[in-house]
Amino acid sequence: AQKITQTQPGMFVQEKEAVTLDCTYDTSDQSYGLFWYKQPSSGEMIFLIYQGSYDEQNATEGRYSLNFQKARKSANLVISASQLGDSAMYFCAMREGVGSGTYKYIFGTGTRLKVLA
Amino acid sequence: NAGVTQTPKFQVLKTGQSMTLQCAQDMNHNSMYWYRQDPGMGLRLIYYSASEGTTDKGEVPNGYNVSRLNKREFSLRLESAAPSQTSVYFCASREEGWISPLHFGNGTRLTVT
């Protein structure tokens, strides 16, 4: 069965430094997608970045980049130049095909990031 | 541009009561999802609907029913609430496409006493 693992329950980073949040996945599919979401203390889920399994280049969106290592089945989120507003819970997710063009999304347990001033 | 709208935002129920959580999206998406979020467990899929008229069970469907009323609306019903259903519930939708993210509503915080 497909699975997403986030092994860091909590992390601290100094403001303006870079931080990497780990995500490993397990799937037997050849075609899949990986996503990162941010959940601030206000509770909403904010989509950050995605990577397709066939993409050779690592995805980037502003200060976010996804370090995709297919052979190691990892999809780590890198946040550069951390800001106080980056303090939040971060979830890694994977799109899982269930046939006929239908997809489910499974989530990891999340990493809570605290940015220190 | 409302996106995905969930009602209510908060709800307190007594054990055994029933209620329906409402979800509507205005993005013309076919696929819709219900998740629950519990501390330390991430988001777990309850039910999903690939299109109007179809629904399928996710990881934790017991104690819930769903209705895909039309393309816009996907409701989640608790027939007889239990304290174990205390959680934050998220509705989400996605557009068609090989890689497309979920768009989430703002969640419903449900407490069952």
PDB file of N, CA and C in Angstrom, chain A residues 2 14 18 24 27 29 38 40 43 49 60-61 69-70 79-80 86 89 99 102 106:
ATOM      1  N   GLN A   2       0.344   2.287  -0.647  1.00  0.00           N
ATOM      2  CA  GLN A   2       1.083   3.542  -0.661  1.00  0.00           C
ATOM      3  C   GLN A   2       1.183   4.136   0.734  1.00  0.00           C
ATOM      4  N   GLN A  14      16.516  29.077  12.486  1.00  0.00           N
ATOM      5  CA  GLN A  14      16.744  30.498  12.730  1.00  0.00           C
ATOM      6  C   GLN A  14      16.248  31.287  11.520  1.00  0.00           C
ATOM      7  N   ALA A  18      18.097  28.450   5.828  1.00  0.00           N
ATOM      8  CA  ALA A  18      17.348  27.453   5.059  1.00  0.00           C
ATOM      9  C   ALA A  18      17.032  26.250   5.946  1.00  0.00           C
ATOM     10  N   THR A  24       9.479  10.810   2.882  1.00  0.00           N
ATOM     11  CA  THR A  24       9.729   9.630   2.063  1.00  0.00           C
ATOM     12  C   THR A  24       8.396   8.979   1.726  1.00  0.00           C
ATOM     13  N   THR A  27       5.466   3.562  -3.023  1.00  0.00           N
ATOM     14  CA  THR A  27       4.433   3.300  -4.010  1.00  0.00           C
ATOM     15  C   THR A  27       4.950   2.320  -5.043  1.00  0.00           C
ATOM     16  N   ASP A  29       3.355   2.421  -8.036  1.00  0.00           N
ATOM     17  CA  ASP A  29       2.954   3.080  -9.271  1.00  0.00           C
ATOM     18  C   ASP A  29       4.162   3.692  -9.976  1.00  0.00           C
ATOM     19  N   LYS A  38       1.032  23.678   3.548  1.00  0.00           N
ATOM     20  CA  LYS A  38       1.331  24.411   4.779  1.00  0.00           C
ATOM     21  C   LYS A  38       0.038  24.640   5.532  1.00  0.00           C
ATOM     22  N   PRO A  40      -0.947  26.904   8.678  1.00  0.00           N
ATOM     23  CA  PRO A  40      -0.629  27.827   9.773  1.00  0.00           C
ATOM     24  C   PRO A  40      -1.562  27.611  10.945  1.00  0.00           C
ATOM     25  N   GLY A  43      -5.316  27.343  10.694  1.00  0.00           N
ATOM     26  CA  GLY A  43      -5.960  26.083  10.346  1.00  0.00           C
ATOM     27  C   GLY A  43      -6.175  25.768   8.891  1.00  0.00           C
ATOM     28  N   ILE A  49       3.635  23.385  -3.361  1.00  0.00           N
ATOM     29  CA  ILE A  49       4.479  22.950  -4.465  1.00  0.00           C
ATOM     30  C   ILE A  49       4.164  21.491  -4.780  1.00  0.00           C
ATOM     31  N   THR A  60      10.355  24.221  -8.200  1.00  0.00           N
ATOM     32  CA  THR A  60      10.621  25.397  -7.356  1.00  0.00           C
ATOM     33  C   THR A  60       9.451  26.358  -7.464  1.00  0.00           C
ATOM     34  N   GLU A  61       9.133  27.011  -6.328  1.00  0.00           N
ATOM     35  CA  GLU A  61       8.102  28.046  -6.278  1.00  0.00           C
ATOM     36  C   GLU A  61       8.572  29.088  -5.287  1.00  0.00           C
ATOM     37  N   GLN A  69      14.277  12.888  -5.043  1.00  0.00           N
ATOM     38  CA  GLN A  69      15.249  11.829  -5.316  1.00  0.00           C
ATOM     39  C   GLN A  69      14.464  10.538  -5.510  1.00  0.00           C
ATOM     40  N   LYS A  70      14.215  10.226  -6.774  1.00  0.00           N
ATOM     41  CA  LYS A  70      13.305   9.142  -7.115  1.00  0.00           C
ATOM     42  C   LYS A  70      13.814   7.789  -6.646  1.00  0.00           C
ATOM     43  N   ILE A  79      12.977  25.110   2.340  1.00  0.00           N
ATOM     44  CA  ILE A  79      12.540  26.506   2.445  1.00  0.00           C
ATOM     45  C   ILE A  79      13.792  27.350   2.614  1.00  0.00           C
ATOM     46  N   SER A  80      14.019  28.257   1.700  1.00  0.00           N
ATOM     47  CA  SER A  80      15.211  29.108   1.805  1.00  0.00           C
ATOM     48  C   SER A  80      14.842  30.405   2.529  1.00  0.00           C
ATOM     49  N   ASP A  86       6.761  31.599   8.260  1.00  0.00           N
ATOM     50  CA  ASP A  86       6.860  30.202   7.824  1.00  0.00           C
ATOM     51  C   ASP A  86       6.552  29.229   8.961  1.00  0.00           C
ATOM     52  N   MET A  89       2.548  24.041  10.445  1.00  0.00           N
ATOM     53  CA  MET A  89       2.645  22.597  10.227  1.00  0.00           C
ATOM     54  C   MET A  89       2.752  22.376   8.724  1.00  0.00           C
ATOM     55  N   GLY A  99      -7.740   4.008 -10.471  1.00  0.00           N
ATOM     56  CA  GLY A  99      -8.368   3.497 -11.687  1.00  0.00           C
ATOM     57  C   GLY A  99      -9.335   4.486 -12.294  1.00  0.00           C
ATOM     58  N   THR A 102      -9.361   8.220 -11.565  1.00  0.00           N
ATOM     59  CA  THR A 102      -9.718   8.678 -10.221  1.00  0.00           C
ATOM     60  C   THR A 102      -8.498   8.603  -9.321  1.00  0.00           C
ATOM     61  N   ILE A 106      -2.981  10.712  -0.214  1.00  0.00           N
ATOM     62  CA  ILE A 106      -2.649  10.293   1.146  1.00  0.00           C
ATOM     63  C   ILE A 106      -1.623  11.265   1.717  1.00  0.00           C
TER      64      ILE A 106
END
